[in-house]
mmCIF file of C-alpha atoms in Angstrom:
data_model
loop_
_atom_site.group_PDB
_atom_site.id
_atom_site.type_symbol
_atom_site.label_atom_id
_atom_site.label_comp_id
_atom_site.label_asym_id
_atom_site.label_seq_id
_atom_site.Cartn_x
_atom_site.Cartn_y
_atom_site.Cartn_z
ATOM 1 C CA MET A 256 98.372 97.296 88.760
ATOM 2 C CA LYS A 257 95.915 97.303 91.620
ATOM 3 C CA PHE A 258 93.764 100.420 92.000
ATOM 4 C CA THR A 259 93.917 102.003 95.454
ATOM 5 C CA PRO A 260 92.375 105.178 96.869
ATOM 6 C CA ASN A 261 95.884 106.675 96.946
ATOM 7 C CA HIS A 262 95.667 107.051 93.163
ATOM 8 C CA LEU A 263 92.970 109.685 93.689
ATOM 9 C CA LEU A 264 95.041 111.856 96.054
ATOM 10 C CA PRO A 265 96.846 113.868 93.332
ATOM 11 C CA VAL A 266 93.554 114.488 91.536
ATOM 12 C CA ALA A 267 91.802 115.468 94.757
ATOM 13 C CA ALA A 268 94.632 117.844 95.663
ATOM 14 C CA ALA A 269 94.572 119.499 92.236
ATOM 15 C CA PHE A 270 90.768 119.703 91.934
ATOM 16 C CA PRO A 271 90.314 123.127 93.591
ATOM 17 C CA PHE A 272 92.839 124.637 91.199
ATOM 18 C CA ILE A 273 91.338 122.924 88.154
ATOM 19 C CA ALA A 274 87.814 123.956 89.157
ATOM 20 C CA ALA A 275 88.915 127.571 89.584
ATOM 21 C CA GLY A 276 89.765 127.753 85.897
ATOM 22 C CA PRO A 277 92.905 128.828 84.122
ATOM 23 C CA ALA A 278 94.886 131.769 85.418
ATOM 24 C CA SER A 279 97.978 133.145 83.836
ATOM 25 C CA ALA A 280 101.018 133.808 85.985
ATOM 26 C CA GLY A 281 100.623 137.528 85.305
ATOM 27 C CA ASN A 282 97.273 137.761 87.102
ATOM 28 C CA VAL A 283 98.122 136.156 90.428
ATOM 29 C CA GLY A 284 100.969 136.663 92.842
ATOM 30 C CA VAL A 285 101.917 134.786 95.984
ATOM 31 C CA GLY A 286 102.390 136.713 99.192
ATOM 32 C CA ASP A 287 102.407 136.471 102.967
ATOM 33 C CA LEU A 288 104.581 133.344 102.985
ATOM 34 C CA LYS A 289 104.841 131.743 106.420
ATOM 35 C CA ALA A 290 106.215 128.619 108.058
ATOM 36 C CA GLU A 291 104.663 127.674 111.410
ATOM 37 C CA GLN A 292 102.953 131.097 111.605
ATOM 38 C CA LEU A 293 106.347 132.854 111.306
ATOM 39 C CA ALA A 294 107.103 135.249 108.459
ATOM 40 C CA ASN A 295 110.898 134.961 108.790
ATOM 41 C CA PRO A 296 111.711 131.678 110.520
ATOM 42 C CA VAL A 297 115.400 131.381 111.342
ATOM 43 C CA GLN A 298 115.428 127.825 112.633
ATOM 44 C CA LEU A 299 112.595 125.318 112.898
ATOM 45 C CA ASP A 300 112.938 122.170 114.981
ATOM 46 C CA ILE A 301 109.842 120.678 113.378
ATOM 47 C CA VAL A 302 110.085 117.719 111.019
ATOM 48 C CA LYS A 303 106.878 118.592 109.138
ATOM 49 C CA PRO A 304 106.354 122.379 109.335
ATOM 50 C CA ARG A 305 103.021 123.934 108.401
ATOM 51 C CA LEU A 306 103.346 126.233 105.395
ATOM 52 C CA SER A 307 100.903 128.970 104.446
ATOM 53 C CA TRP A 308 100.589 131.574 101.702
ATOM 54 C CA GLN A 309 98.032 133.889 100.136
ATOM 55 C CA LEU A 310 97.205 134.329 96.474
ATOM 56 C CA LYS A 311 96.793 137.988 95.574
ATOM 57 C CA PRO A 312 96.060 139.839 92.331
ATOM 58 C CA THR A 313 99.116 141.532 90.849
ATOM 59 C CA ARG A 314 97.235 144.771 90.130
ATOM 60 C CA PRO A 315 95.558 146.621 93.036
ATOM 61 C CA ASP A 316 92.442 147.398 90.975
ATOM 62 C CA GLU A 317 91.906 143.755 90.016
ATOM 63 C CA ARG A 318 89.834 141.421 92.156
ATOM 64 C CA MET A 319 90.200 137.697 92.471
ATOM 65 C CA ARG A 320 87.386 136.126 90.472
ATOM 66 C CA HIS A 321 87.765 132.575 91.667
ATOM 67 C CA ARG A 322 87.756 131.169 95.113
ATOM 68 C CA VAL A 323 90.536 128.674 95.594
ATOM 69 C CA GLY A 324 89.810 125.832 97.970
ATOM 70 C CA SER A 325 92.103 125.081 100.826
ATOM 71 C CA GLY A 326 92.864 121.907 102.647
ATOM 72 C CA PRO A 327 95.637 119.722 103.946
ATOM 73 C CA TYR A 328 97.899 119.308 100.937
ATOM 74 C CA HIS A 329 100.984 117.135 101.103
ATOM 75 C CA PHE A 330 104.170 118.202 99.365
ATOM 76 C CA SER A 331 107.076 115.856 98.816
ATOM 77 C CA ILE A 332 110.557 117.306 98.970
ATOM 78 C CA PRO A 333 113.370 114.976 97.891
ATOM 79 C CA ASN A 334 116.195 114.447 100.346
ATOM 80 C CA PRO A 335 119.516 115.991 99.260
#
């Protein structure tokens, strides 16, 4: 098997989450989900829509201790 830079892409994409340290599912929630800057998109005519979300603590008195990096991540969705 020939080594290519593409082998590093999954590691590079996961690095910010690994560097942030472990977090249990009970500490972090996902909110403010959007597709193409729309909170409730009905129909998108875009082949590759931009998705965004925010990680928030589940308790109001808890603060996020780790900064999570952001960047252009690529998600693969299998065709039905």
